[in-house]
Short mmCIF file of C-alpha atoms in Angstrom, two decimals:
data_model
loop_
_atom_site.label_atom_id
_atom_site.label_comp_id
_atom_site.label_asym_id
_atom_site.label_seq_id
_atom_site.Cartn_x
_atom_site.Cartn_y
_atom_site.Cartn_z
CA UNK A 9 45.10 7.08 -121.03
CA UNK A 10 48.76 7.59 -119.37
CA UNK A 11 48.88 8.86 -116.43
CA UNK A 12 49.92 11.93 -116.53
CA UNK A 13 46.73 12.45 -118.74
CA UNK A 14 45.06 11.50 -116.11
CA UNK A 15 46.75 13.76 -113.46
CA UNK A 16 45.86 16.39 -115.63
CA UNK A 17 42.52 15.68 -116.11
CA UNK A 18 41.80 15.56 -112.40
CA UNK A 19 43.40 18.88 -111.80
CA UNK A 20 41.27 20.54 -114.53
CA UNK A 21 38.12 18.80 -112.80
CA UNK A 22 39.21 19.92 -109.15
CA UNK A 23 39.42 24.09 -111.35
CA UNK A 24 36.22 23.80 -112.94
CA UNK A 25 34.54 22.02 -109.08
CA UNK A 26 36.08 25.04 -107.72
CA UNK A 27 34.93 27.74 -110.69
CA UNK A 28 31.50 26.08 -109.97
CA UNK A 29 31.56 26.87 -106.07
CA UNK A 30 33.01 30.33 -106.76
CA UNK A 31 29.82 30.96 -109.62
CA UNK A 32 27.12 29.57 -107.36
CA UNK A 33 28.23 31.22 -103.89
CA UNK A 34 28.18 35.21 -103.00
CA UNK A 35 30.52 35.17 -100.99
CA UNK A 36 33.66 32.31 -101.04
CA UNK A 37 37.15 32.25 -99.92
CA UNK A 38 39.88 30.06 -99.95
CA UNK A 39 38.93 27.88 -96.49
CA UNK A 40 35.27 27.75 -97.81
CA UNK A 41 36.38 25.87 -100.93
CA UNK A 42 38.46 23.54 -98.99
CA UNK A 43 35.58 22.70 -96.68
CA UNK A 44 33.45 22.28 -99.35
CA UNK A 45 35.33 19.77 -101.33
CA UNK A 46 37.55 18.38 -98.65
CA UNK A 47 40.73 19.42 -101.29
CA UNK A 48 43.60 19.79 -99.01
CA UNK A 49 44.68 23.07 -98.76
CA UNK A 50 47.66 22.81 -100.97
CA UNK A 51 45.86 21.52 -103.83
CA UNK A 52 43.20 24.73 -103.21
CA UNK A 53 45.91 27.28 -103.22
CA UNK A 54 47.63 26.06 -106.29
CA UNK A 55 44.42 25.58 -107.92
CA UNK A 56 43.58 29.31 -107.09
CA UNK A 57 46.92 30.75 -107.77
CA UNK A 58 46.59 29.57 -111.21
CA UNK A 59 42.74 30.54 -111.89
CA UNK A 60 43.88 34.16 -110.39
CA UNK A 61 47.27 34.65 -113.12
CA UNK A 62 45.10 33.71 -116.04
CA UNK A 63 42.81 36.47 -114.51
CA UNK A 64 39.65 33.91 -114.69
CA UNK A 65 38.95 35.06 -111.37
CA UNK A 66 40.13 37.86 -108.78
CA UNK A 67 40.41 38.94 -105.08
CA UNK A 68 37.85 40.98 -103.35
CA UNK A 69 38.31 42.48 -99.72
CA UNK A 70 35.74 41.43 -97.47
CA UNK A 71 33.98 44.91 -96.22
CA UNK A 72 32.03 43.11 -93.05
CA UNK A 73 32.19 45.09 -89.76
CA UNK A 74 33.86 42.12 -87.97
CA UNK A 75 36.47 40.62 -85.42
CA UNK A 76 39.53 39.30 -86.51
CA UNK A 77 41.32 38.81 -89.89
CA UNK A 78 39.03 39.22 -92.86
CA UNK A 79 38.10 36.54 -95.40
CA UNK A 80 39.40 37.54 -98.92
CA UNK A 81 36.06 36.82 -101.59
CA UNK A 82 37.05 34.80 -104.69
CA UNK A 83 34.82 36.67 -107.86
CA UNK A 84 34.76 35.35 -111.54
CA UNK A 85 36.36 37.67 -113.92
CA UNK A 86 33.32 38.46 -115.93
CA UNK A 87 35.59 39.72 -119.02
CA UNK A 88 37.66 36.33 -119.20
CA UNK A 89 34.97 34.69 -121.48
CA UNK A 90 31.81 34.90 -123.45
CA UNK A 91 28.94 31.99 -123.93
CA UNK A 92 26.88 32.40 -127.08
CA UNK A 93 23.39 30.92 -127.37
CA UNK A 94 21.04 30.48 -130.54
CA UNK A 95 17.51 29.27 -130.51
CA UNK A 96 15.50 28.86 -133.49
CA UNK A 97 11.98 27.98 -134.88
CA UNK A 98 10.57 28.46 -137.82
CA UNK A 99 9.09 31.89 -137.24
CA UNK A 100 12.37 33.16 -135.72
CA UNK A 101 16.10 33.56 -134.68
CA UNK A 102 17.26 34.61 -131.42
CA UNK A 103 21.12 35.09 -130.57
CA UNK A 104 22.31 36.08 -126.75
CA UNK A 105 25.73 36.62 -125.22
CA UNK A 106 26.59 35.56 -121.58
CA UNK A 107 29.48 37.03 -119.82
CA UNK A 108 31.33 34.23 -117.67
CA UNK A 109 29.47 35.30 -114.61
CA UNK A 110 26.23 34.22 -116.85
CA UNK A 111 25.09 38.23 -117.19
CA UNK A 112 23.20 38.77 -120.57
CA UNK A 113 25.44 41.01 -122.33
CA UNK A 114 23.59 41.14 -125.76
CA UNK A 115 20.50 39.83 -127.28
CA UNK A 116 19.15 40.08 -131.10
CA UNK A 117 16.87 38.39 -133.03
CA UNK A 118 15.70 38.31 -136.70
CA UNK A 119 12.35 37.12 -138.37
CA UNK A 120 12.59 34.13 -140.86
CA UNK A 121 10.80 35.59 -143.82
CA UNK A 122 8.38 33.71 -146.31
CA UNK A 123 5.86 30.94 -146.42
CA UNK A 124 8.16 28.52 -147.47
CA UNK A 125 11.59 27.57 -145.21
CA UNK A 126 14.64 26.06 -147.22
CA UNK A 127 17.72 24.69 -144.70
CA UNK A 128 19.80 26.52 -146.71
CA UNK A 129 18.55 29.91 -145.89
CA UNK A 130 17.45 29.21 -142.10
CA UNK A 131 21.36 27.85 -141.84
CA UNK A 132 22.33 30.95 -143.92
CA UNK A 133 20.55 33.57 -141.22
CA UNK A 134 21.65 31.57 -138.28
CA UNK A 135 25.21 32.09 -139.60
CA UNK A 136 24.34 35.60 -140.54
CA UNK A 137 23.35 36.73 -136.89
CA UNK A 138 26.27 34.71 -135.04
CA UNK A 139 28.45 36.89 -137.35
CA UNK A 140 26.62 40.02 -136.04
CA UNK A 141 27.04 39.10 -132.75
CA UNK A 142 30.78 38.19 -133.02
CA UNK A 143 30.65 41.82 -134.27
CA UNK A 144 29.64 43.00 -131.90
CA UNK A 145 32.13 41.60 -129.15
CA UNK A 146 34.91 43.14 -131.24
CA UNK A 147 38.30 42.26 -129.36
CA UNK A 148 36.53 39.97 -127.10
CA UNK A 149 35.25 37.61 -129.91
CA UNK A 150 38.71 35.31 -129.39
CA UNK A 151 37.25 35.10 -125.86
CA UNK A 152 34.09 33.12 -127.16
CA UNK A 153 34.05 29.97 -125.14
CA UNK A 154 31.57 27.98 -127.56
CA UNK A 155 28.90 28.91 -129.18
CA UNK A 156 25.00 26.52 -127.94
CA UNK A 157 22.89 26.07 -130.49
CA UNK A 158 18.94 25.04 -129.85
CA UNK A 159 17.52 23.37 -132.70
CA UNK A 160 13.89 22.88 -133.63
CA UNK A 161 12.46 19.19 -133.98
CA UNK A 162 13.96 16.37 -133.72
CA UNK A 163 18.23 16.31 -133.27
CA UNK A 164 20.82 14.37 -131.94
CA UNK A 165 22.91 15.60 -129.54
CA UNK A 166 25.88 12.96 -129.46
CA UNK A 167 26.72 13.38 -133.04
CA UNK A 168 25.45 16.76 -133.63
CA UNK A 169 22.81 16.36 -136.40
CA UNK A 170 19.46 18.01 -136.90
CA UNK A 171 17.44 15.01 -138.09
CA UNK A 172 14.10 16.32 -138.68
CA UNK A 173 12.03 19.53 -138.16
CA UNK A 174 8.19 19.48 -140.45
CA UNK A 175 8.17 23.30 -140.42
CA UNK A 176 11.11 23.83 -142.69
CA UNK A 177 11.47 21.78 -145.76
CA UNK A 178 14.82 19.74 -146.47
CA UNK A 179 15.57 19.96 -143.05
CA UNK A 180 16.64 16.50 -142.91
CA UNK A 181 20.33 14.75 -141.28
CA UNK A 182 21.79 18.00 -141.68
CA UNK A 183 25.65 18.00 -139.61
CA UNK A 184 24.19 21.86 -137.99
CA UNK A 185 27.31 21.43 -135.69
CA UNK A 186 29.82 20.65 -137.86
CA UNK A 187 28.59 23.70 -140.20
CA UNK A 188 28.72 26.02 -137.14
CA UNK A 189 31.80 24.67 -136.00
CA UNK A 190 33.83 24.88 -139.49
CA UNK A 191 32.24 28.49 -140.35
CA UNK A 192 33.75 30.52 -137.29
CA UNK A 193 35.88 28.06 -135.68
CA UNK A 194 34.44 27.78 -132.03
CA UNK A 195 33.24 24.61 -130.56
CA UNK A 196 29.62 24.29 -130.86
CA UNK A 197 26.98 22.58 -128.73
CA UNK A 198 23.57 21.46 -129.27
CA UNK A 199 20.52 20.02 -128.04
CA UNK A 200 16.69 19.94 -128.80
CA UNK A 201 15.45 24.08 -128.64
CA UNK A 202 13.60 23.49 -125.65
CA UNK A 203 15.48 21.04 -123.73
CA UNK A 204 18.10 23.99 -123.84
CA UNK A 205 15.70 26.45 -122.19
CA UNK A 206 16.10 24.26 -118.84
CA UNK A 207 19.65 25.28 -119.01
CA UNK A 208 18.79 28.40 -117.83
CA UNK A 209 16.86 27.93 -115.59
CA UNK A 210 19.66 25.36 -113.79
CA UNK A 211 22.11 28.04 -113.95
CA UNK A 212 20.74 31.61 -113.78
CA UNK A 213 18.00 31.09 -111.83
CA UNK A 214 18.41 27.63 -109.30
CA UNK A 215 22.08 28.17 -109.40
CA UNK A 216 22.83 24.92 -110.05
CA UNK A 217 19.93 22.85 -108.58
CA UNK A 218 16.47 22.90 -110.01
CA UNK A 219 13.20 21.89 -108.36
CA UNK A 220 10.93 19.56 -109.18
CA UNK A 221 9.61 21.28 -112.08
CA UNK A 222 7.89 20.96 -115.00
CA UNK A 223 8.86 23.32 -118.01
CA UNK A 224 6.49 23.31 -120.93
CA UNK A 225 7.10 25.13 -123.50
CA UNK A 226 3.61 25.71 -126.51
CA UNK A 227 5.14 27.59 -129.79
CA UNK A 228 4.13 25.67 -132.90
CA UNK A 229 4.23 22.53 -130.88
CA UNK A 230 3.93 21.74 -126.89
CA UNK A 231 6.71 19.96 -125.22
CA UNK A 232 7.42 19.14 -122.09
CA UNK A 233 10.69 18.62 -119.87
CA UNK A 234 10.14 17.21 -116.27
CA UNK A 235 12.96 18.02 -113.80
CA UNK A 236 12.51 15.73 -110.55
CA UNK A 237 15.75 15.49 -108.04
CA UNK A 238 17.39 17.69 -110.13
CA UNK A 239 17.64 15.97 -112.97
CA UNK A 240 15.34 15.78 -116.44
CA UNK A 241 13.53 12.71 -117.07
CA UNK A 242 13.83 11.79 -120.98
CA UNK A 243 14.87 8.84 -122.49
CA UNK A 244 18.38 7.25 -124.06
CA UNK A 245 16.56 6.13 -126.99
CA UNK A 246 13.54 8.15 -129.37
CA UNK A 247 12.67 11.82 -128.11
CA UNK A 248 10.95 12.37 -125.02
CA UNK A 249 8.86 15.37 -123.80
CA UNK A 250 5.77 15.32 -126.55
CA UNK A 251 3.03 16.49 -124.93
CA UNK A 252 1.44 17.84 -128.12
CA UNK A 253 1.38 14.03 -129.70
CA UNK A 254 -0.68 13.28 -126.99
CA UNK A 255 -4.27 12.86 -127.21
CA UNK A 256 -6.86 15.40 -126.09
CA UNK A 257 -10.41 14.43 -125.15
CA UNK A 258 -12.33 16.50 -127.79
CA UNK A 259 -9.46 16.97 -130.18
CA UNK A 260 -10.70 16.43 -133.83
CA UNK A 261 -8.19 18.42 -136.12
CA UNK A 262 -5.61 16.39 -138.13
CA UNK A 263 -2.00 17.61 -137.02
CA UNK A 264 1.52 17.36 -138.37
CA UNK A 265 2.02 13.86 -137.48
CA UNK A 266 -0.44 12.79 -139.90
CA UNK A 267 -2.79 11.62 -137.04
CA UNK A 268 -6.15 13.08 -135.65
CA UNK A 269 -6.55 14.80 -132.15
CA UNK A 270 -3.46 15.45 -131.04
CA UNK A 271 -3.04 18.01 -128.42
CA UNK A 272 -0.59 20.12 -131.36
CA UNK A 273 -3.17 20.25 -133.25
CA UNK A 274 -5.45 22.31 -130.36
CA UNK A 275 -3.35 24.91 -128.49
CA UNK A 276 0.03 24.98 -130.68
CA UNK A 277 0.58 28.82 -132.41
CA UNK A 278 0.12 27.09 -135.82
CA UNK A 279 -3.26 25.86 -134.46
CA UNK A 280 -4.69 28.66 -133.21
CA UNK A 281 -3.57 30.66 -136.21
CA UNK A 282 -5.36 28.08 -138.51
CA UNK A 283 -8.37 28.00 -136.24
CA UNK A 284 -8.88 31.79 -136.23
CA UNK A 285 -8.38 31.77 -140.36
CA UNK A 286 -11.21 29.07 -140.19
CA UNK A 287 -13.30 30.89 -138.38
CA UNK A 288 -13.21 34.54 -140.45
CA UNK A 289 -14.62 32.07 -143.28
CA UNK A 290 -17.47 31.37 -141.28
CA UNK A 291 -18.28 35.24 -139.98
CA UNK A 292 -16.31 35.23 -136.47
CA UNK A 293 -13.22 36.82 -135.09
CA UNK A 294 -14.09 40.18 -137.24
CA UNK A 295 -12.06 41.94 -134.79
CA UNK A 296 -8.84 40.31 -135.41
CA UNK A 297 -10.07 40.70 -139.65
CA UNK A 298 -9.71 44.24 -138.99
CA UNK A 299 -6.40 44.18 -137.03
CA UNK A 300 -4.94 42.38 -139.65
CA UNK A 301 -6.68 44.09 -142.85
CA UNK A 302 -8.21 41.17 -143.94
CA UNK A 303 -5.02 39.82 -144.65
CA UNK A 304 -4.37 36.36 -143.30
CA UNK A 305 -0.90 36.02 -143.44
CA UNK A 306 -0.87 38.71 -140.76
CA UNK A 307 -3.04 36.77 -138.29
CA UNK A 308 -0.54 35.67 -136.01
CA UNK A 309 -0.46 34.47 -132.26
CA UNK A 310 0.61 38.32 -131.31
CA UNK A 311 -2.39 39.51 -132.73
CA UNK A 312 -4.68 36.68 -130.66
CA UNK A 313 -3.27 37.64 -127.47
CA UNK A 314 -3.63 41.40 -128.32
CA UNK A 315 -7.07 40.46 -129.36
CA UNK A 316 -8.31 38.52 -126.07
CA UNK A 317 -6.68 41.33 -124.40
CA UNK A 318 -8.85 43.68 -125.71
CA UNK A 319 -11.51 41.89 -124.59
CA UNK A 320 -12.96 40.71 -128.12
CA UNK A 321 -15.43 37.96 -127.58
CA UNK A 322 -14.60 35.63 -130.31
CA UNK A 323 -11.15 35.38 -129.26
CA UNK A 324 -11.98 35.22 -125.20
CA UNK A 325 -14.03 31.40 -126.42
CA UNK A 326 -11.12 30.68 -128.00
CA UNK A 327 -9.01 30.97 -125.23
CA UNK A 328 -11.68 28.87 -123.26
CA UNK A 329 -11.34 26.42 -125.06
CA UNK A 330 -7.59 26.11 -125.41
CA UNK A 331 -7.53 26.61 -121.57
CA UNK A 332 -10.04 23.55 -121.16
CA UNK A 333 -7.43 21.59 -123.50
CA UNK A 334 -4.44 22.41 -121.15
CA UNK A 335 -5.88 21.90 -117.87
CA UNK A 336 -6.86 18.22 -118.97
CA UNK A 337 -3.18 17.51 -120.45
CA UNK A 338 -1.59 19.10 -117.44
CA UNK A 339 -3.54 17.44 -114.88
CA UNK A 340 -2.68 14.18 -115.79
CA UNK A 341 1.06 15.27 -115.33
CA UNK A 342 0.69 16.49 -112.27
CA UNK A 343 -0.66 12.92 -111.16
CA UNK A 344 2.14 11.20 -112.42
CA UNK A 345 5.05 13.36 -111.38
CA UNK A 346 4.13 15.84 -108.32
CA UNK A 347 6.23 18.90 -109.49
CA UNK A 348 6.35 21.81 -107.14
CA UNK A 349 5.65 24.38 -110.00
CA UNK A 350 4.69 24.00 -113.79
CA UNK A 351 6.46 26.47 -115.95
CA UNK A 352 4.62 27.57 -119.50
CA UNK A 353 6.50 29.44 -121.95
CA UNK A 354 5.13 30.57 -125.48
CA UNK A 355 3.10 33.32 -126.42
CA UNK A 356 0.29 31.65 -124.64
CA UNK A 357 1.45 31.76 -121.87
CA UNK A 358 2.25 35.67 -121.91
CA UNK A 359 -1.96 36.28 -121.90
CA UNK A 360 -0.92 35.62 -117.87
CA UNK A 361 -3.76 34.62 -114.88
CA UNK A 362 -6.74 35.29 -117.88
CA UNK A 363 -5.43 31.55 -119.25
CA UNK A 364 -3.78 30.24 -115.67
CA UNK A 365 -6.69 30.62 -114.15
CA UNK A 366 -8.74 28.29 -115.94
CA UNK A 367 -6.14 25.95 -116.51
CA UNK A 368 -5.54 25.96 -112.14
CA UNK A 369 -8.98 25.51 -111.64
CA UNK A 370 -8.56 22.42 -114.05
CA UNK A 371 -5.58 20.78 -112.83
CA UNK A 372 -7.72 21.30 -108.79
CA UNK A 373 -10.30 19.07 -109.93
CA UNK A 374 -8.58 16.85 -111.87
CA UNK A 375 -5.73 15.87 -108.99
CA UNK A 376 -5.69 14.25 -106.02
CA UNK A 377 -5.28 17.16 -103.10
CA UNK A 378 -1.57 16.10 -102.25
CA UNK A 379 -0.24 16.86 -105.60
CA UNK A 380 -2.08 20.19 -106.20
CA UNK A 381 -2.59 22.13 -103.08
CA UNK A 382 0.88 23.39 -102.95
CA UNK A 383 1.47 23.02 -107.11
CA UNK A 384 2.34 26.56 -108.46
CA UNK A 385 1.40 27.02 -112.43
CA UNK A 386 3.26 30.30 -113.44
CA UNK A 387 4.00 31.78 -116.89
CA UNK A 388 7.95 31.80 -117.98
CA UNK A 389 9.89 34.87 -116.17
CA UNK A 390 12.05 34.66 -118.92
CA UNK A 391 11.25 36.66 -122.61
CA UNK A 392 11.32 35.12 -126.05
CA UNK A 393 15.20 34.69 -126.02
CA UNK A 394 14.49 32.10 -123.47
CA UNK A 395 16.05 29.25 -125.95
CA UNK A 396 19.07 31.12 -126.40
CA UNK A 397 19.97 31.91 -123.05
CA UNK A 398 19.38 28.08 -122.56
CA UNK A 399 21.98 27.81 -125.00
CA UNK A 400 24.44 29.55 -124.20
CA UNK A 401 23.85 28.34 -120.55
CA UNK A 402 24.51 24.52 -121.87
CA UNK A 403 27.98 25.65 -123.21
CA UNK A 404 28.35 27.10 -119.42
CA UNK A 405 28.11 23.84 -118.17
CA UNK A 406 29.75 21.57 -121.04
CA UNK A 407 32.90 23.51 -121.78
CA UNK A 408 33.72 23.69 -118.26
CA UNK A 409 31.73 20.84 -116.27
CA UNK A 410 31.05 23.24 -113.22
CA UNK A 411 29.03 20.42 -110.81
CA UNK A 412 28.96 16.90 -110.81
CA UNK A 413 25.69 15.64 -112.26
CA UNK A 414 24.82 17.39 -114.99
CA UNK A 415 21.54 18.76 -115.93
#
């Protein structure tokens, strides 16, 4: 690299450092960013000066009842670019768009229809609803920074291919960034669909530094991501974070993986679907056979919730039991990494203190006191476009870098 490559590249590093103080901090002015980089004031103004005629950011008079001159604030121009997320599973889509200041500015989903999932279609409606939502930004679609995309099962980030998801067939070494990419010419990023919902959570919620956490995430599979120091724990090899291939005490149903008692196979939505279609053959869950119709391809983890909700009996053992299953898997965590808070996301995790209960009262028996007493186990403030927001909150921090350890 010559140097004045290298000049360059430590003058767009110093811009985005500075972009990432501005983002993360109400109220900054010129002297705060020098104090909190130790830039010297020259390389500050310049640095400013330059962010403020490409109109990334502006000038805001300070209002403050107070002596002597007034600070000018430093604000990101929330028109100057656009971050667009996509998340998907096998059940659904979900597309957001991020203004630069990381406000949700649109969010749409669409259902991925039939029993049987080709990549060619799943690729064909992921393409389908970025174009929507390019449509939607009209002018402002040239202002797209990147477009994050959160893929199901198992992917590799470095070279951008989806290697293998069971719940859509041929989905196998496909180039998903490359086929982004060359369809609406944007840079694309990607990573695991759950490993991108920490993303938001690092930047529109910690602003920039995450407790120790746990974030698991049950949809047709349970995974986990442990943030500790601020930073996930996962591996530079195979694929980290698979709580559901763990297994259960009392698990006895055969699961993807072509292995029995796996904790997938228990509390995932595909499960519990498949348990509640088992058990209408033997006489229970009547309630949920009339909510569908008697149709079983309408028993779905919407109606399950809606049922224990209602109070239906059937359902409420169920849940018991799927509770019993979590507590256990989740109490050995909290042994071996101490988080301040455990996160759930999924549908699950919507039925609220009915399931966190139970699983609490688990994870307090099962722990030594240190770990739990303080241990918060909450459901996901986030809704069902939580991957997508991840998303487009990874292309937040790749495109531009804004601290320096990454998350």
């Amino acid at each position: 690299m010559s140097s004045e490559s290298i000049l360059e590249s430590r003058k767009q590093y110093q811009k985005n450092k500075m972009l990432s103080i501005i983002r993360l901090n109400e109220n900054v002015s010129r002297n705060d960013i020098k104090k909190i980089t130790a830039y010297s004031m020259t390389t500050v103004l310049n640095a400013i000066d330059e962010m403020i005629s490409k109109n990334q950011i502006y000038e805001e008079q300070c209002n403050d009842v107070r002596i002597g001159r007034k600070p000018v604030w430093l604000r990101l121009n929330a028109q100057w670019g656009y971050f667009v997320g996509v998340e998907f599973n096998r059940y659904r889509v979900w597309c957001v768009v991020l203004d630069f200041t990381g406000k949700l500015v649109f969010s749409g989903d669409e259902k991925i229809s039939g029993q049987h999932k080709r990549a060619k279609d799943v690729i064909g409606l992921v393409k389908s609803i970025i174009r929507k939502t390019l449509d939607y930004l009209e002018l402002s679609k040239e202002k797209v920074i990147g477009i994050g995309l959160g893929v199901p099962g198992y992917s590799n980030k470095k070279t951008g291919v989806a290697v293998f998801y069971d719940h859509i067939e041929d989905w196998k070494n496909i180039p998903i960034k490359k086929i982004i990419e060359d369809e609406f010419n944007i840079p694309c990023y990607m990573d695991n669909n759950i490993n991108v919902m920490i993303y938001a959570y690092k930047w529109l919620v910690y602003h920039g530094k995450c407790e120790d956490m746990l974030f698991i995430s049950i949809r047709s599979g349970a995974r986990l991501i442990p943030i500790i120091n601020n930073q996930p724990v996962s591996s530079t090899y195979g694929y980290s974070g698979e709580l559901g291939h763990v297994k259960i005490k009392g698990g006895s149903r055969l699961c993807s993986c072509g292995r029995y008692g796996c904790l997938n196979s228990e509390i995932s939505d595909v499960a519990v679907v498949n348990k509640i279609i088992d058990g209408i053959y033997v006489g229970r869950f009547k309630e949920i056979q009339e909510m569908t119709g008697g149709d079983p391809d309408l028993i779905t983890m919407s109606v399950f919730v809606e049922s224990v909700r209602r109070g239906h009996e059937d359902s409420l053992k169920l849940l018991k039991q799927i509770g019993g299953f979590m507590g256990d898997a989740i109490g050995m965590l909290v042994n071996i990494f101490a988080p301040k808070k455990i996160v759930l996301f999924g549908e699950l995790a919507e039925i609220g203190d009915l399931l966190l209960d139970q699983v609490r009262e688990i994870v307090r028996q099962d722990t030594i006191e240190e770990n739990s007493a303080n241990l918060e186990i909450v459901a996901s403030e986030f809704g069902r476009n939580l991957g997508a927001m991840g998303a487009a909150a990874l292309v937040m921090q790749d495109a531009f870098e804004f601290v320096d350890e990454k998350i």
